[in-house]
mmCIF file of C-alpha atoms in Angstrom:
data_model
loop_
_atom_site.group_PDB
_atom_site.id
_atom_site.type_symbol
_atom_site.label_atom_id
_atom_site.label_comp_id
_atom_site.label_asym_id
_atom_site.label_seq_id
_atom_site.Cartn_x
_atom_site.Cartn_y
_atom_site.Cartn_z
ATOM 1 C CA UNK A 1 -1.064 20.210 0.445
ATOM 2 C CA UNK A 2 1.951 20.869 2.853
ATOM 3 C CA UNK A 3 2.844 18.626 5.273
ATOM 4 C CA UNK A 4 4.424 18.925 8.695
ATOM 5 C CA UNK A 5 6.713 16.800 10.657
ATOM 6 C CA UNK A 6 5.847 13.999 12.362
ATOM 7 C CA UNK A 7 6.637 13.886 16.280
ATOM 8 C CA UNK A 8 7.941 10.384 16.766
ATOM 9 C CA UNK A 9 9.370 11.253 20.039
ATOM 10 C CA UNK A 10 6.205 12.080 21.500
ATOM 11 C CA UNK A 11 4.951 8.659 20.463
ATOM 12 C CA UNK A 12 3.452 6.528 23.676
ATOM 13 C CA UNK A 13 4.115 2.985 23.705
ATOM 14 C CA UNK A 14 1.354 0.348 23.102
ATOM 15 C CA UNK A 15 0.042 -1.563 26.014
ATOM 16 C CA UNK A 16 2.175 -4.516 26.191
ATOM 17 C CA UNK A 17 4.516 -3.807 23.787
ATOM 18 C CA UNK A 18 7.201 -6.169 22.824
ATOM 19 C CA UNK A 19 10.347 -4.783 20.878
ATOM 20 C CA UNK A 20 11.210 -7.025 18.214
ATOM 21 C CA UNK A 21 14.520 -7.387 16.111
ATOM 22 C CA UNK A 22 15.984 -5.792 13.704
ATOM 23 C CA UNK A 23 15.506 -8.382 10.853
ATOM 24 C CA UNK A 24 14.121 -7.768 7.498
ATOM 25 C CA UNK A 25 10.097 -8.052 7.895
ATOM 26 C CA UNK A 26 6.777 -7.387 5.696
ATOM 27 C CA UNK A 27 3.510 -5.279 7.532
ATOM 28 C CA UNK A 28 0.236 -4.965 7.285
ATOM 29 C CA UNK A 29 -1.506 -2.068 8.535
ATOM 30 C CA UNK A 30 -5.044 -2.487 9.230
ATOM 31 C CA UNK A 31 -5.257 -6.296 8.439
ATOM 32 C CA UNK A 32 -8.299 -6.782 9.833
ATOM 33 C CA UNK A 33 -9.542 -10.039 10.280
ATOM 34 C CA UNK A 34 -6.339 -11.382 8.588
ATOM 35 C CA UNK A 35 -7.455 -13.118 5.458
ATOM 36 C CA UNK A 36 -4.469 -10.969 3.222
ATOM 37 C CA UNK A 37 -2.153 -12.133 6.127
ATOM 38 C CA UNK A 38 -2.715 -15.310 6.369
ATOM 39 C CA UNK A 39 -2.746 -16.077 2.832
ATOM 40 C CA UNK A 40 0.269 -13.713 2.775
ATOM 41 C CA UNK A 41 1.677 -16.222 5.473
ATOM 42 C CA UNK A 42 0.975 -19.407 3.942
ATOM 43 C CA UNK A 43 2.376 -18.715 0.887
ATOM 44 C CA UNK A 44 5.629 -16.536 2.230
ATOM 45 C CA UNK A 45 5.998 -19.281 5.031
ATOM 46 C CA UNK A 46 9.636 -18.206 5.956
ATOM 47 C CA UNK A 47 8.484 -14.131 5.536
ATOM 48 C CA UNK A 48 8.680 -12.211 8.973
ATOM 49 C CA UNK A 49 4.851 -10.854 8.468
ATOM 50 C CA UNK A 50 3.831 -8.405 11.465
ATOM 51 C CA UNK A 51 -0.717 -7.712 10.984
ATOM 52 C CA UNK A 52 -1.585 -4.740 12.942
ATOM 53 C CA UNK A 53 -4.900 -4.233 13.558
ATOM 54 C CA UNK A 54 -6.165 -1.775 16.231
ATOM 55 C CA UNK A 55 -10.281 -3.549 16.709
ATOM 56 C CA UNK A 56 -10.272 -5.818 19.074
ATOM 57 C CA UNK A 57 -13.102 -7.814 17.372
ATOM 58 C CA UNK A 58 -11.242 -8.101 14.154
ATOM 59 C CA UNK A 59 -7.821 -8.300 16.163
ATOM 60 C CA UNK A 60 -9.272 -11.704 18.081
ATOM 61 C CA UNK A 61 -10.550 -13.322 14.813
ATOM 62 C CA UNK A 62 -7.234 -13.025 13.069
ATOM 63 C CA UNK A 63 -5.243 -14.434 15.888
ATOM 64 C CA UNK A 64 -7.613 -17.199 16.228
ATOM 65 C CA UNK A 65 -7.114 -18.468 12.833
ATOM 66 C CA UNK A 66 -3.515 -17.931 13.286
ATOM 67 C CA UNK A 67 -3.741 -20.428 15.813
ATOM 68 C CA UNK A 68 -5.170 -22.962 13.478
ATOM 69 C CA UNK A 69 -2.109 -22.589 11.692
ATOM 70 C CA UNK A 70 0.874 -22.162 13.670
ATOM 71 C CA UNK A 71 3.500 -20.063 11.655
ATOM 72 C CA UNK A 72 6.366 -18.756 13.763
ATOM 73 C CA UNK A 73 7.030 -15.859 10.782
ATOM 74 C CA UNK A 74 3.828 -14.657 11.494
ATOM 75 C CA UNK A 75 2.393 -12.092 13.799
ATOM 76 C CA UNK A 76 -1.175 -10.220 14.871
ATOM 77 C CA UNK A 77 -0.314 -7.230 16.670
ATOM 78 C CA UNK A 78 -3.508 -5.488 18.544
ATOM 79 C CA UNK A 79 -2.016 -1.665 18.262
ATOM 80 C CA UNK A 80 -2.554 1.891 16.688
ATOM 81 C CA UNK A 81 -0.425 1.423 13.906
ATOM 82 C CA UNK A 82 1.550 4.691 14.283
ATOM 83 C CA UNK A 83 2.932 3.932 17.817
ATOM 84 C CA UNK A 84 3.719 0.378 17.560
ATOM 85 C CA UNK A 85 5.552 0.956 14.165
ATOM 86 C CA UNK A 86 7.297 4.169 15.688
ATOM 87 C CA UNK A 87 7.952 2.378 18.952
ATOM 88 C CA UNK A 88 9.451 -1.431 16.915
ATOM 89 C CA UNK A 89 10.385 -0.699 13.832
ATOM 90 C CA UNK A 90 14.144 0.145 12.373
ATOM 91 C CA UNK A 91 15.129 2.155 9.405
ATOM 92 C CA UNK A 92 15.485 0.638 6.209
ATOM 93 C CA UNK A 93 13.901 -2.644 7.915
ATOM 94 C CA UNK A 94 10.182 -3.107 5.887
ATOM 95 C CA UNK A 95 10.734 -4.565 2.594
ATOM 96 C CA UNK A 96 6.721 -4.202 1.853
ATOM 97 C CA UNK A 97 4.144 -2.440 3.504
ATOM 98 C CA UNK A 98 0.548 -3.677 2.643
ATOM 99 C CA UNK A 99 -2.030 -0.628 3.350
ATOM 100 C CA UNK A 100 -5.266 -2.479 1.656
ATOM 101 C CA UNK A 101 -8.832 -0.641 2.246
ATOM 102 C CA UNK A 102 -8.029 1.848 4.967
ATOM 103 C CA UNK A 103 -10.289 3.904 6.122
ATOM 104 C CA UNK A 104 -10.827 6.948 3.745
ATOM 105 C CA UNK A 105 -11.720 9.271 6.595
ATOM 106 C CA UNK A 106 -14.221 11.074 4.330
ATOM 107 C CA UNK A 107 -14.531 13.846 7.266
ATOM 108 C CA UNK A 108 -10.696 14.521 7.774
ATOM 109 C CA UNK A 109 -8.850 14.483 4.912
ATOM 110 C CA UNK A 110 -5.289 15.186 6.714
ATOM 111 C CA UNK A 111 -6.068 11.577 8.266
ATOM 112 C CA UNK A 112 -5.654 9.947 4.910
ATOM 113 C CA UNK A 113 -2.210 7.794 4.743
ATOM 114 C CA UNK A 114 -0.424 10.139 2.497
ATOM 115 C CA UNK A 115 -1.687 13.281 3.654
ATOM 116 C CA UNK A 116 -0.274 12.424 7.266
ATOM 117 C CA UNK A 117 2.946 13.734 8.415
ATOM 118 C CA UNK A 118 3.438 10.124 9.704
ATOM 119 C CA UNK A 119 3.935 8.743 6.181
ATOM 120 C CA UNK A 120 7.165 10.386 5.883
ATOM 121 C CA UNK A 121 8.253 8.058 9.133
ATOM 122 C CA UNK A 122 7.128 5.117 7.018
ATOM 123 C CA UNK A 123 9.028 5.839 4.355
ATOM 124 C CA UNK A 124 11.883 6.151 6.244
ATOM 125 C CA UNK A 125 11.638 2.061 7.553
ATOM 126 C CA UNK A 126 11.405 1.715 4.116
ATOM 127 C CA UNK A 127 14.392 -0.805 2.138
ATOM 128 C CA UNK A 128 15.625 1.054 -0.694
ATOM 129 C CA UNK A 129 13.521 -0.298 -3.266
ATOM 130 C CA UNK A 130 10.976 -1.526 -0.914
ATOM 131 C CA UNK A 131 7.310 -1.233 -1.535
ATOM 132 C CA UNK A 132 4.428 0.599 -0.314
ATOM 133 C CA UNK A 133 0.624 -1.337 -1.299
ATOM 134 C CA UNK A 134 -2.122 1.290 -0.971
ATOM 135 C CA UNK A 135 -5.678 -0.132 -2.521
ATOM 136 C CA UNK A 136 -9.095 1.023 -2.115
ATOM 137 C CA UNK A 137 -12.338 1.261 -3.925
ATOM 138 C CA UNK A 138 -12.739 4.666 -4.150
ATOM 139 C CA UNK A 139 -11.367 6.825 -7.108
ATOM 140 C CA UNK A 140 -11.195 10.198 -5.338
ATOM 141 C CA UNK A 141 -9.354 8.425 -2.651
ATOM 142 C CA UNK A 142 -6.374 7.172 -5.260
ATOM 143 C CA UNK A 143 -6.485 10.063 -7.388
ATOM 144 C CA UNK A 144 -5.647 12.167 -4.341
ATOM 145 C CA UNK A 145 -3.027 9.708 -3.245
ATOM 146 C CA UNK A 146 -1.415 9.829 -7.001
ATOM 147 C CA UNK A 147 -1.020 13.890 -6.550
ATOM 148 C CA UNK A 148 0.075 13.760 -3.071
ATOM 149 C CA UNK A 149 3.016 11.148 -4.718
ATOM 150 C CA UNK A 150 3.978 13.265 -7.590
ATOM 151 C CA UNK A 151 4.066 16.706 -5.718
ATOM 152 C CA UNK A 152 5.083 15.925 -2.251
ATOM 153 C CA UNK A 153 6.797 12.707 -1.750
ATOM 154 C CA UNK A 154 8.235 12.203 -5.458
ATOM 155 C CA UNK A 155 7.978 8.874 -5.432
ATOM 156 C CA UNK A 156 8.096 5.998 -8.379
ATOM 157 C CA UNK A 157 4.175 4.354 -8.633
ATOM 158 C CA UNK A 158 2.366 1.976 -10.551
ATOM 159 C CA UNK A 159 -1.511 2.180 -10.610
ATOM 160 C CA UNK A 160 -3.133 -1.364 -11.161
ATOM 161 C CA UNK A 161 -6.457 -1.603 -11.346
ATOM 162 C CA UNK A 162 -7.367 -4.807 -8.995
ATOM 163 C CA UNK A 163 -8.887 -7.900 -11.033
ATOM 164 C CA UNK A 164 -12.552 -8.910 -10.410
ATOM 165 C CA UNK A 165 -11.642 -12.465 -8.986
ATOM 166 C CA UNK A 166 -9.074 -11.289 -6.516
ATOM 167 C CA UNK A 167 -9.816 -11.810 -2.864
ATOM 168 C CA UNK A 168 -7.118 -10.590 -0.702
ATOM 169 C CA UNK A 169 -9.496 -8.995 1.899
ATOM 170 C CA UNK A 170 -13.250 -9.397 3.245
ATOM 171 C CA UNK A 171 -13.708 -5.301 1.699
ATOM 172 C CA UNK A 172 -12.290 -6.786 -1.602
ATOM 173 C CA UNK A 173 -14.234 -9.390 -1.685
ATOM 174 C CA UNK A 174 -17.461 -7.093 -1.442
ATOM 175 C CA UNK A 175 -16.824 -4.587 -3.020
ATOM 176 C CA UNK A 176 -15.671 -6.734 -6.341
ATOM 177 C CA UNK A 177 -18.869 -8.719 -5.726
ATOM 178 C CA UNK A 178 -20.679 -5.326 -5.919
ATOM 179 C CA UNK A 179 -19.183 -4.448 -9.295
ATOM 180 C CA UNK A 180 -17.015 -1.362 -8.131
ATOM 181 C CA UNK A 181 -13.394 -0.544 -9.544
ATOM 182 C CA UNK A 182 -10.995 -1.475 -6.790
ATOM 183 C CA UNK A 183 -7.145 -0.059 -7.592
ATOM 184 C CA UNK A 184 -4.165 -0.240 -6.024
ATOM 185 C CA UNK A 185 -0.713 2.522 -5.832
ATOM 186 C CA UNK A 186 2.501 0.468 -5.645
ATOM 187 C CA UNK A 187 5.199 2.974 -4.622
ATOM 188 C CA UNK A 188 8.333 2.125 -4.838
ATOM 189 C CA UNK A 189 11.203 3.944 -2.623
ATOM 190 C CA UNK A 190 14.433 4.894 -5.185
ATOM 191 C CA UNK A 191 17.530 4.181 -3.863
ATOM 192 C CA UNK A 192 19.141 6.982 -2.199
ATOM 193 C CA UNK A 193 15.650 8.481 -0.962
ATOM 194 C CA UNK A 194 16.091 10.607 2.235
ATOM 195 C CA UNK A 195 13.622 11.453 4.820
ATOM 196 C CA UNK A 196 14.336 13.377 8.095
ATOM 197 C CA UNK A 197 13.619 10.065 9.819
ATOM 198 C CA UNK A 198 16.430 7.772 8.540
ATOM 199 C CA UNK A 199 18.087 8.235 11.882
ATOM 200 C CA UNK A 200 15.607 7.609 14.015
ATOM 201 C CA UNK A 201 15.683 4.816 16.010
ATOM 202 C CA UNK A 202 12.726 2.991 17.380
ATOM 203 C CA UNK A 203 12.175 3.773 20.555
ATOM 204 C CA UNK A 204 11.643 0.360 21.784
ATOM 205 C CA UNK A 205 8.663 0.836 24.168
ATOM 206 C CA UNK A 206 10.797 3.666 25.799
ATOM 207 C CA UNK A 207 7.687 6.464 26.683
ATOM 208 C CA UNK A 208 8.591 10.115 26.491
#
């Protein structure tokens, strides 16, 4: 399906938002409670991790546990994703992006991650080479996201299928528990790659 251009300009700033520097980092879109990020933390101690998750509920779990264990590389942001990451992020700053279980808006298909104009903007934060996790449980959901790949984005992927013992999130932890085939797209971004973001800078809580 085509795809328009995202309007990052038009982009209003989080509440609170805090511009942050322009040093190599990992995110986490919809992290949820945090269990990916804080393993993700504990083992990648010295890894810049931002979590995004826009629930408050979820949002004040993960930074309580974060409190528990104090980790200057690592931090909960309560935000939309698309604003905060349009608003803080450079180009060619994200080494990884972790996407795991989003929603898979069974009503609006155009709000799925690589349906959305906005995932052109990603991919332009994107290190050459860098990495882009998508996983979910449900097979329509990846197929689509393997098409969308190979006819509009052209980009490098590996589908995995996700083994039963792995427990990254609470949804992965169900859903293996219930028997169902969780998979995951890891996309890589080539070197020379261009989007008609890779210019853009973040607009640093700077509203329109």
């Amino acid at each position: 399906m085509p795809i328009r251009q995202f309007q990052a300009q038009r982009m209003v700033a989080p509440r609170q938002f805090k511009p942050i520097e322009n040093k190599p980092v990992v995110i986490e879109i919809g992290a949820g409670k945090g269990k990916h990020a804080l393993l993700f933390a504990q083992q990648y101690p010295d890894t810049t991790l931002y979590a995004i998750e826009r629930t408050r509920e979820k949002f004040d779990a993960m930074q309580k546990q974060a409190t528990l264990t104090p980790n200057s590389h690592f931090h909960p942001i309560h935000a939309d994703a698309l604003p905060w990451i349009t608003h803080a992020l450079y180009p060619k700053q994200v080494s990884t992006f972790y996407i795991l279980y989003p929603n898979p808006e069974p009503h609006n298909s155009a709000q799925r991650w690589l349906n959305m104009p906005f995932f052109e903007f990603l991919l332009s934060r994107l290190v050459e080479g860098g990495q882009i996790i998508l996983a979910s449980n449900i097979v329509d959901y990846i197929a689509e996201a393997e098409q969308q790949l190979l006819q509009v984005w052209k980009l490098p992927y590996e589908k995995q299928t996700i083994a039963s013992d792995s427990s990254r999130t609470h949804f992965e932890v169900k859903y293996l528990a219930r028997g169902e085939l969780c998979q995951q797209l890891v996309m890589t971004k080539p070197q020379h790659y261009t989007t008609r973001f890779d210019d853009f800078m973040p607009l640093n809580g700077v509203n329109p």
